[in-house]
Short mmCIF file of C-alpha atoms in Angstrom, two decimals:
data_model
loop_
_atom_site.label_atom_id
_atom_site.label_comp_id
_atom_site.label_asym_id
_atom_site.label_seq_id
_atom_site.Cartn_x
_atom_site.Cartn_y
_atom_site.Cartn_z
CA UNK A 1 24.08 -271.17 70.34
CA UNK A 2 27.01 -269.77 68.34
CA UNK A 3 28.57 -271.36 65.26
CA UNK A 4 32.21 -270.67 64.41
CA UNK A 5 32.37 -270.82 60.62
CA UNK A 6 35.85 -269.30 60.22
CA UNK A 7 38.90 -269.35 62.47
CA UNK A 8 41.02 -266.79 60.54
CA UNK A 9 40.40 -263.17 61.48
CA UNK A 10 40.99 -259.84 59.76
CA UNK A 11 41.02 -257.98 63.06
CA UNK A 12 43.62 -257.64 65.82
CA UNK A 13 41.71 -257.21 69.10
CA UNK A 14 44.26 -257.20 71.96
CA UNK A 15 41.85 -259.09 74.25
CA UNK A 16 40.80 -261.68 71.63
CA UNK A 17 38.81 -264.44 73.33
CA UNK A 18 39.13 -266.87 70.44
CA UNK A 19 42.91 -267.30 70.23
CA UNK A 20 42.74 -270.59 72.13
CA UNK A 21 40.87 -272.07 69.17
CA UNK A 22 43.64 -271.29 66.70
CA UNK A 23 46.09 -274.13 66.78
CA UNK A 24 47.60 -276.57 64.34
CA UNK A 25 45.64 -279.42 62.81
CA UNK A 26 42.31 -277.61 62.73
CA UNK A 27 40.14 -276.57 59.82
CA UNK A 28 40.15 -272.86 59.04
CA UNK A 29 36.57 -273.00 57.78
CA UNK A 30 33.50 -275.10 58.39
CA UNK A 31 32.73 -277.43 55.49
CA UNK A 32 29.39 -277.38 53.71
CA UNK A 33 28.98 -281.02 54.70
CA UNK A 34 29.07 -280.02 58.37
CA UNK A 35 26.76 -277.10 57.67
CA UNK A 36 24.28 -279.59 56.23
CA UNK A 37 24.60 -281.83 59.29
CA UNK A 38 24.12 -278.97 61.74
CA UNK A 39 21.19 -277.55 59.78
CA UNK A 40 19.41 -280.90 59.93
CA UNK A 41 20.16 -281.13 63.65
CA UNK A 42 18.76 -277.61 64.09
CA UNK A 43 15.55 -278.61 62.33
CA UNK A 44 15.13 -281.81 64.35
CA UNK A 45 15.81 -280.05 67.65
CA UNK A 46 13.79 -276.91 66.82
CA UNK A 47 16.77 -274.61 67.36
CA UNK A 48 15.41 -271.09 67.79
CA UNK A 49 18.49 -269.02 67.12
CA UNK A 50 22.02 -269.37 65.81
CA UNK A 51 24.73 -266.72 65.88
CA UNK A 52 27.37 -266.95 63.15
CA UNK A 53 30.86 -265.92 64.22
CA UNK A 54 34.58 -266.52 63.85
CA UNK A 55 37.36 -265.41 63.64
CA UNK A 56 35.77 -263.23 61.02
CA UNK A 57 32.69 -264.89 59.47
CA UNK A 58 32.89 -262.70 56.36
CA UNK A 59 36.17 -264.43 55.49
CA UNK A 60 34.30 -267.66 54.81
CA UNK A 61 34.00 -267.93 51.01
CA UNK A 62 30.60 -269.63 51.28
CA UNK A 63 28.89 -267.45 53.88
CA UNK A 64 25.80 -266.89 51.73
CA UNK A 65 25.56 -270.61 50.97
CA UNK A 66 25.72 -271.37 54.69
CA UNK A 67 22.79 -269.06 55.40
CA UNK A 68 20.76 -270.32 52.44
CA UNK A 69 21.35 -273.94 53.50
CA UNK A 70 20.03 -273.23 56.96
CA UNK A 71 17.04 -271.30 55.60
CA UNK A 72 16.19 -274.22 53.33
CA UNK A 73 16.60 -277.01 55.88
CA UNK A 74 15.72 -275.25 59.15
CA UNK A 75 13.60 -272.23 58.16
CA UNK A 76 12.40 -271.56 61.71
CA UNK A 77 15.94 -270.89 62.98
CA UNK A 78 16.82 -267.20 63.24
CA UNK A 79 20.30 -265.83 62.51
CA UNK A 80 22.66 -263.03 63.30
CA UNK A 81 26.27 -262.52 62.27
CA UNK A 82 28.87 -261.34 64.79
CA UNK A 83 31.62 -259.51 62.96
CA UNK A 84 34.67 -257.39 63.70
CA UNK A 85 33.67 -255.28 60.72
CA UNK A 86 36.96 -255.51 58.82
CA UNK A 87 35.74 -256.87 55.49
CA UNK A 88 35.01 -255.66 51.97
CA UNK A 89 31.72 -253.76 51.82
CA UNK A 90 30.70 -255.52 48.62
CA UNK A 91 30.24 -258.73 50.63
CA UNK A 92 27.07 -257.19 52.03
CA UNK A 93 25.65 -257.22 48.49
CA UNK A 94 25.28 -260.98 48.68
CA UNK A 95 23.23 -260.88 51.89
CA UNK A 96 19.60 -260.01 52.39
CA UNK A 97 18.67 -257.89 55.42
CA UNK A 98 15.99 -260.50 56.07
CA UNK A 99 18.52 -263.32 56.27
CA UNK A 100 20.42 -262.21 59.37
CA UNK A 101 21.03 -259.33 61.74
CA UNK A 102 24.54 -257.94 62.23
CA UNK A 103 26.45 -257.30 65.44
CA UNK A 104 29.63 -255.27 64.96
CA UNK A 105 32.27 -255.57 67.66
CA UNK A 106 34.00 -252.18 67.63
CA UNK A 107 37.19 -251.10 69.38
CA UNK A 108 38.48 -247.62 70.09
CA UNK A 109 40.53 -246.29 67.13
CA UNK A 110 43.80 -246.60 69.11
CA UNK A 111 43.25 -250.35 69.55
CA UNK A 112 43.45 -251.19 65.84
CA UNK A 113 46.92 -252.21 64.63
CA UNK A 114 46.03 -250.87 61.20
CA UNK A 115 44.78 -247.26 61.58
CA UNK A 116 42.63 -247.65 58.47
CA UNK A 117 40.62 -250.48 59.95
CA UNK A 118 38.51 -248.28 62.22
CA UNK A 119 37.31 -246.25 59.24
CA UNK A 120 36.58 -249.45 57.33
CA UNK A 121 34.50 -250.79 60.23
CA UNK A 122 32.45 -247.60 60.53
CA UNK A 123 31.93 -247.51 56.77
CA UNK A 124 30.61 -251.08 56.86
CA UNK A 125 28.30 -250.27 59.75
CA UNK A 126 26.86 -247.30 57.87
CA UNK A 127 26.51 -249.35 54.69
CA UNK A 128 24.66 -252.11 56.55
CA UNK A 129 22.28 -249.62 58.16
CA UNK A 130 21.54 -247.94 54.83
CA UNK A 131 20.75 -251.33 53.30
CA UNK A 132 18.22 -252.18 55.96
CA UNK A 133 20.13 -254.62 58.14
CA UNK A 134 19.31 -254.74 61.83
CA UNK A 135 22.61 -253.52 63.26
CA UNK A 136 23.79 -253.68 66.87
CA UNK A 137 27.12 -252.35 68.12
CA UNK A 138 29.23 -254.22 70.67
CA UNK A 139 32.06 -253.02 72.89
CA UNK A 140 34.54 -254.87 75.11
CA UNK A 141 36.14 -253.16 78.09
CA UNK A 142 39.65 -254.55 78.42
CA UNK A 143 41.75 -251.65 79.77
CA UNK A 144 41.34 -249.40 82.81
CA UNK A 145 41.84 -246.21 80.78
CA UNK A 146 39.16 -246.87 78.15
CA UNK A 147 37.20 -243.86 76.91
CA UNK A 148 33.78 -244.07 78.63
CA UNK A 149 32.21 -241.74 76.06
CA UNK A 150 33.43 -243.60 72.98
CA UNK A 151 30.71 -246.21 72.50
CA UNK A 152 27.71 -244.10 73.63
CA UNK A 153 28.71 -241.27 71.29
CA UNK A 154 29.39 -243.67 68.43
CA UNK A 155 26.06 -245.42 68.93
CA UNK A 156 24.30 -242.05 69.00
CA UNK A 157 26.04 -240.86 65.83
CA UNK A 158 24.91 -244.03 64.06
CA UNK A 159 21.32 -243.64 65.28
CA UNK A 160 21.41 -246.76 67.46
CA UNK A 161 19.02 -247.02 70.39
CA UNK A 162 21.27 -249.42 72.31
CA UNK A 163 24.61 -251.19 72.32
CA UNK A 164 26.04 -254.34 73.90
CA UNK A 165 29.00 -254.18 76.24
CA UNK A 166 30.95 -256.33 78.65
CA UNK A 167 34.28 -256.60 80.41
CA UNK A 168 36.43 -258.92 78.29
CA UNK A 169 36.91 -262.34 79.86
CA UNK A 170 40.05 -264.49 79.95
CA UNK A 171 40.59 -267.96 78.53
CA UNK A 172 41.28 -270.57 81.17
CA UNK A 173 44.80 -272.04 80.79
CA UNK A 174 45.68 -269.36 78.21
CA UNK A 175 47.39 -266.03 78.82
CA UNK A 176 44.88 -263.28 78.12
CA UNK A 177 45.23 -259.52 77.88
CA UNK A 178 42.17 -258.59 79.92
CA UNK A 179 41.31 -256.94 83.22
CA UNK A 180 41.67 -259.07 86.33
CA UNK A 181 38.97 -259.14 89.03
CA UNK A 182 41.32 -257.10 91.20
CA UNK A 183 40.87 -254.21 88.75
CA UNK A 184 37.07 -254.27 88.75
CA UNK A 185 36.68 -251.55 91.35
CA UNK A 186 38.86 -249.20 89.32
CA UNK A 187 37.12 -249.84 86.03
CA UNK A 188 33.59 -249.88 87.48
CA UNK A 189 33.64 -246.11 87.90
CA UNK A 190 34.47 -245.65 84.22
CA UNK A 191 31.74 -248.10 83.29
CA UNK A 192 29.29 -245.96 85.25
CA UNK A 193 30.50 -242.92 83.32
CA UNK A 194 29.84 -244.83 80.09
CA UNK A 195 26.33 -245.69 81.24
CA UNK A 196 25.66 -242.12 82.36
CA UNK A 197 26.73 -240.83 78.95
CA UNK A 198 24.44 -243.41 77.37
CA UNK A 199 21.53 -242.22 79.48
CA UNK A 200 22.09 -238.60 78.52
CA UNK A 201 21.99 -239.63 74.85
CA UNK A 202 18.90 -241.80 75.27
CA UNK A 203 20.74 -245.05 74.63
CA UNK A 204 20.26 -248.34 76.49
CA UNK A 205 23.42 -250.24 77.47
CA UNK A 206 22.92 -254.02 77.35
CA UNK A 207 25.37 -256.21 79.24
CA UNK A 208 26.56 -259.23 77.28
CA UNK A 209 28.73 -261.59 79.36
CA UNK A 210 27.56 -261.27 83.00
CA UNK A 211 29.63 -259.63 85.72
CA UNK A 212 29.56 -260.45 89.46
CA UNK A 213 26.93 -258.63 91.49
CA UNK A 214 29.64 -256.85 93.46
CA UNK A 215 31.12 -255.26 90.32
CA UNK A 216 29.17 -252.10 91.15
CA UNK A 217 28.86 -250.69 94.67
CA UNK A 218 25.41 -250.25 96.20
CA UNK A 219 24.91 -246.67 95.02
CA UNK A 220 26.07 -247.50 91.50
CA UNK A 221 23.93 -250.62 91.30
CA UNK A 222 20.82 -248.76 92.42
CA UNK A 223 21.40 -246.22 89.66
CA UNK A 224 22.08 -248.91 87.04
CA UNK A 225 18.89 -250.71 88.03
CA UNK A 226 16.88 -247.56 87.38
CA UNK A 227 18.46 -246.50 84.10
CA UNK A 228 19.92 -249.62 82.48
CA UNK A 229 17.85 -252.68 83.28
CA UNK A 230 19.54 -254.43 80.35
CA UNK A 231 22.77 -254.25 82.33
CA UNK A 232 21.41 -254.81 85.84
CA UNK A 233 19.45 -257.93 84.86
CA UNK A 234 22.57 -259.61 83.48
CA UNK A 235 24.65 -259.34 86.65
CA UNK A 236 25.29 -262.51 88.63
CA UNK A 237 24.73 -265.85 86.89
CA UNK A 238 26.40 -266.86 83.62
CA UNK A 239 24.66 -269.77 81.91
CA UNK A 240 26.52 -271.83 79.27
CA UNK A 241 26.63 -270.05 75.91
CA UNK A 242 27.52 -273.05 73.68
CA UNK A 243 30.03 -272.18 70.98
CA UNK A 244 30.19 -274.75 68.17
CA UNK A 245 33.45 -275.29 66.28
CA UNK A 246 33.75 -276.01 62.53
CA UNK A 247 34.14 -279.67 63.53
CA UNK A 248 30.73 -279.49 65.27
CA UNK A 249 32.22 -279.74 68.74
CA UNK A 250 30.36 -277.81 71.42
CA UNK A 251 32.29 -275.66 73.89
CA UNK A 252 30.75 -274.32 77.07
CA UNK A 253 32.06 -270.93 75.92
CA UNK A 254 35.31 -269.57 74.48
CA UNK A 255 36.57 -268.75 77.97
CA UNK A 256 36.45 -272.46 78.87
CA UNK A 257 37.33 -273.91 75.47
CA UNK A 258 40.23 -275.88 76.96
CA UNK A 259 38.15 -277.41 79.74
CA UNK A 260 36.20 -279.80 77.55
CA UNK A 261 34.04 -280.24 74.48
CA UNK A 262 31.38 -282.62 73.20
CA UNK A 263 29.90 -283.56 69.84
CA UNK A 264 26.77 -281.55 69.11
CA UNK A 265 25.03 -284.39 67.29
CA UNK A 266 25.31 -286.63 70.36
CA UNK A 267 22.60 -284.52 71.99
CA UNK A 268 18.92 -284.12 71.25
CA UNK A 269 18.66 -280.38 71.97
CA UNK A 270 20.60 -277.24 72.79
CA UNK A 271 19.25 -277.37 76.34
CA UNK A 272 20.60 -280.89 76.77
CA UNK A 273 24.07 -279.61 75.85
CA UNK A 274 23.70 -276.72 78.29
CA UNK A 275 22.67 -279.13 81.05
CA UNK A 276 25.68 -281.34 80.33
CA UNK A 277 28.06 -278.42 80.80
CA UNK A 278 26.17 -277.15 83.84
CA UNK A 279 26.51 -280.50 85.57
CA UNK A 280 30.09 -281.33 84.57
CA UNK A 281 31.76 -277.93 84.32
CA UNK A 282 29.84 -275.10 85.97
CA UNK A 283 28.86 -276.89 89.16
CA UNK A 284 32.42 -278.13 89.69
CA UNK A 285 34.06 -274.76 89.05
CA UNK A 286 31.54 -273.12 91.38
CA UNK A 287 33.36 -274.57 94.35
CA UNK A 288 34.73 -271.05 94.74
CA UNK A 289 34.42 -267.61 93.15
CA UNK A 290 36.85 -265.01 91.83
CA UNK A 291 37.24 -263.51 95.29
CA UNK A 292 37.96 -265.15 98.65
CA UNK A 293 34.95 -263.35 100.10
CA UNK A 294 32.66 -265.26 97.71
CA UNK A 295 32.71 -268.11 100.24
CA UNK A 296 30.79 -265.93 102.71
CA UNK A 297 28.68 -264.06 100.16
CA UNK A 298 24.93 -264.60 100.41
CA UNK A 299 24.50 -264.22 96.65
CA UNK A 300 27.17 -266.80 95.85
CA UNK A 301 25.96 -269.31 98.43
CA UNK A 302 22.37 -269.10 97.19
CA UNK A 303 23.16 -269.34 93.48
CA UNK A 304 22.31 -265.72 92.70
CA UNK A 305 25.86 -265.01 91.52
CA UNK A 306 28.63 -267.08 89.91
CA UNK A 307 31.30 -264.97 91.58
CA UNK A 308 32.64 -263.76 88.23
CA UNK A 309 33.69 -265.50 85.03
CA UNK A 310 34.34 -269.21 85.60
CA UNK A 311 37.65 -268.89 83.77
CA UNK A 312 38.94 -266.91 86.78
CA UNK A 313 37.90 -269.57 89.30
CA UNK A 314 40.69 -271.62 90.84
CA UNK A 315 38.68 -274.84 90.99
CA UNK A 316 39.22 -277.51 88.33
CA UNK A 317 36.62 -279.46 86.37
CA UNK A 318 37.07 -283.22 86.04
CA UNK A 319 34.80 -284.30 83.20
CA UNK A 320 35.18 -287.96 84.22
CA UNK A 321 33.90 -287.32 87.73
CA UNK A 322 30.29 -287.57 88.79
CA UNK A 323 28.56 -284.16 88.74
CA UNK A 324 28.27 -282.68 92.27
CA UNK A 325 24.50 -283.22 92.32
CA UNK A 326 24.79 -286.90 91.43
CA UNK A 327 27.72 -287.39 93.81
CA UNK A 328 25.65 -285.94 96.65
CA UNK A 329 22.62 -288.08 95.75
CA UNK A 330 24.75 -291.24 95.73
CA UNK A 331 26.28 -290.34 99.09
CA UNK A 332 22.87 -289.65 100.60
CA UNK A 333 21.30 -292.79 99.17
CA UNK A 334 24.16 -294.85 100.55
CA UNK A 335 23.37 -293.45 104.01
CA UNK A 336 19.70 -294.27 103.52
CA UNK A 337 20.56 -297.84 102.50
CA UNK A 338 22.46 -298.14 105.77
CA UNK A 339 19.40 -296.92 107.69
CA UNK A 340 21.12 -293.62 108.52
CA UNK A 341 18.57 -290.94 107.52
CA UNK A 342 20.08 -288.40 109.92
CA UNK A 343 23.43 -288.73 108.15
CA UNK A 344 21.72 -288.28 104.78
CA UNK A 345 20.20 -285.01 105.99
CA UNK A 346 23.56 -283.87 107.33
CA UNK A 347 25.15 -284.48 103.92
CA UNK A 348 22.39 -282.46 102.29
CA UNK A 349 22.65 -279.58 104.75
CA UNK A 350 26.42 -279.38 104.31
CA UNK A 351 26.29 -279.39 100.49
CA UNK A 352 26.64 -276.28 98.36
CA UNK A 353 23.74 -274.72 96.50
CA UNK A 354 24.61 -276.18 93.09
CA UNK A 355 24.81 -279.76 94.40
CA UNK A 356 21.27 -279.67 95.77
CA UNK A 357 19.57 -280.94 92.64
CA UNK A 358 16.07 -282.40 92.56
CA UNK A 359 17.25 -285.99 93.15
CA UNK A 360 19.20 -285.17 96.31
CA UNK A 361 16.37 -282.95 97.54
CA UNK A 362 13.93 -285.83 97.13
CA UNK A 363 16.24 -288.12 99.10
CA UNK A 364 16.38 -285.43 101.78
CA UNK A 365 12.58 -285.52 101.88
CA UNK A 366 12.54 -289.30 102.30
CA UNK A 367 15.17 -289.05 105.04
CA UNK A 368 13.08 -286.44 106.83
CA UNK A 369 10.04 -288.72 106.54
CA UNK A 370 11.97 -291.55 108.20
CA UNK A 371 12.72 -289.19 111.07
CA UNK A 372 9.13 -287.84 111.04
CA UNK A 373 10.41 -284.32 110.49
CA UNK A 374 7.27 -283.38 108.62
CA UNK A 375 8.13 -279.72 108.13
CA UNK A 376 11.22 -280.77 106.19
CA UNK A 377 9.27 -283.40 104.26
CA UNK A 378 6.80 -280.72 103.21
CA UNK A 379 9.54 -278.26 102.27
CA UNK A 380 11.78 -280.63 100.30
CA UNK A 381 8.93 -282.42 98.52
CA UNK A 382 7.40 -279.11 97.50
CA UNK A 383 10.77 -277.92 96.17
CA UNK A 384 11.06 -281.05 94.03
CA UNK A 385 7.55 -280.44 92.72
CA UNK A 386 8.46 -276.90 91.75
CA UNK A 387 11.91 -277.46 90.28
CA UNK A 388 12.14 -280.97 88.83
CA UNK A 389 11.44 -281.72 85.17
CA UNK A 390 11.39 -285.47 85.86
CA UNK A 391 7.76 -286.72 85.89
CA UNK A 392 8.57 -289.78 87.99
CA UNK A 393 10.45 -287.74 90.58
CA UNK A 394 7.57 -285.27 90.75
CA UNK A 395 5.13 -288.16 91.25
CA UNK A 396 7.19 -289.60 94.10
CA UNK A 397 7.50 -286.18 95.72
CA UNK A 398 3.74 -285.73 95.50
CA UNK A 399 3.22 -289.05 97.28
CA UNK A 400 5.44 -287.82 100.10
CA UNK A 401 3.50 -284.57 100.29
CA UNK A 402 0.28 -286.52 100.72
CA UNK A 403 1.79 -288.33 103.70
CA UNK A 404 2.49 -285.08 105.54
CA UNK A 405 -0.01 -284.61 108.42
CA UNK A 406 -2.56 -281.91 107.66
CA UNK A 407 -1.72 -279.94 110.79
CA UNK A 408 1.93 -279.52 109.74
CA UNK A 409 3.03 -275.93 109.31
CA UNK A 410 6.39 -274.73 108.09
CA UNK A 411 7.97 -272.57 110.75
CA UNK A 412 9.10 -269.10 109.74
CA UNK A 413 12.83 -268.94 110.34
CA UNK A 414 14.13 -266.19 112.57
CA UNK A 415 16.87 -265.55 110.01
CA UNK A 416 14.47 -263.45 107.98
CA UNK A 417 14.66 -260.82 110.69
CA UNK A 418 18.30 -260.23 109.83
CA UNK A 419 19.18 -257.56 107.32
CA UNK A 420 21.43 -258.55 104.45
CA UNK A 421 23.85 -255.74 103.60
CA UNK A 422 24.88 -255.05 100.03
CA UNK A 423 27.87 -257.18 99.09
CA UNK A 424 30.28 -254.91 97.27
CA UNK A 425 33.95 -254.99 96.42
CA UNK A 426 35.85 -253.67 99.46
CA UNK A 427 37.68 -250.39 99.09
CA UNK A 428 41.25 -251.10 98.05
CA UNK A 429 42.37 -248.40 100.46
#
């Protein structure tokens, strides 16, 4: 979970992902009253970690008080501060290295409007390291001609063992100066050069915001898997991040800040907020991916890949509509009530991966039982047992499993004999 404590910023990143949050009628800074409320919520919900960000968090006049309030009320919550690095070095004097780690988002020198800002950022990084802070460097790829040696060499010169990187994402419904999915193939080669330089310098590149699995071609991906597991493991699925505004409203992430928001204190845990966004935002936007070919992609159809940042997806999210999983379950149950189990199974088979939640899978098992399709009863009931967190649903699924004849065996599908080729971005030529 990330907490936005300041909306103003001292930086001028061309690709800024937070501009959609800067509009009239909003507070520039979080109040100490809201800090107190969130700290108490963090304690009650056993929040493990909270990232402090902005804007520029060092612009908040009560940054140290914010951290001390959290340490006093929710001492088990860990902290890190995400900064653009353009702040007065003396502000580090008020912080203890034990209070929070620091992540510096650093741009190439040419991308700073004020030429002096790059030097200020590097000076603050060096100062933080010398004072014992745990410092991580971050880098956003937002142009096709970025210098692939810049961040690896900078990280090496500052004695870092790794750095975070990603391709900057857009903001849905807001014009953004970032790379489009159509440019991924071009920029992927430079990203590989960046990772190769990192390898030669003994530095691990850690991917922040996930990219689609097809961002790299098969040869590139095989190499990345061997040398940069911290990048390879982050390709594919992008779970909700949860950015919290100064008003204590939770956003799915900055990229989808205009899609919807909820009040943090209306939920009993961070995971409950994540689940809310998964059901009402992610699973609706996952009706398609960034590319037309996502519809036929094995990884997209089986939930292994989101098909790129959700902000690029053409689908819309209606927060008043039933989540796809619930909508499917209602449709299937209606068929069951009409004594049409075959229709219920057809609805289930035709549904997308993200709609097949535990409830609809259980209904599919009951429909299969009505039709005495015991292999399907076994399969669907077992899936509910493995995936559901609902004790009652697990109990009901177990009862169905016990009804399956002992001589039932799940047939091995012939589809496993087929080879699945690597799904890469087609050559533009």
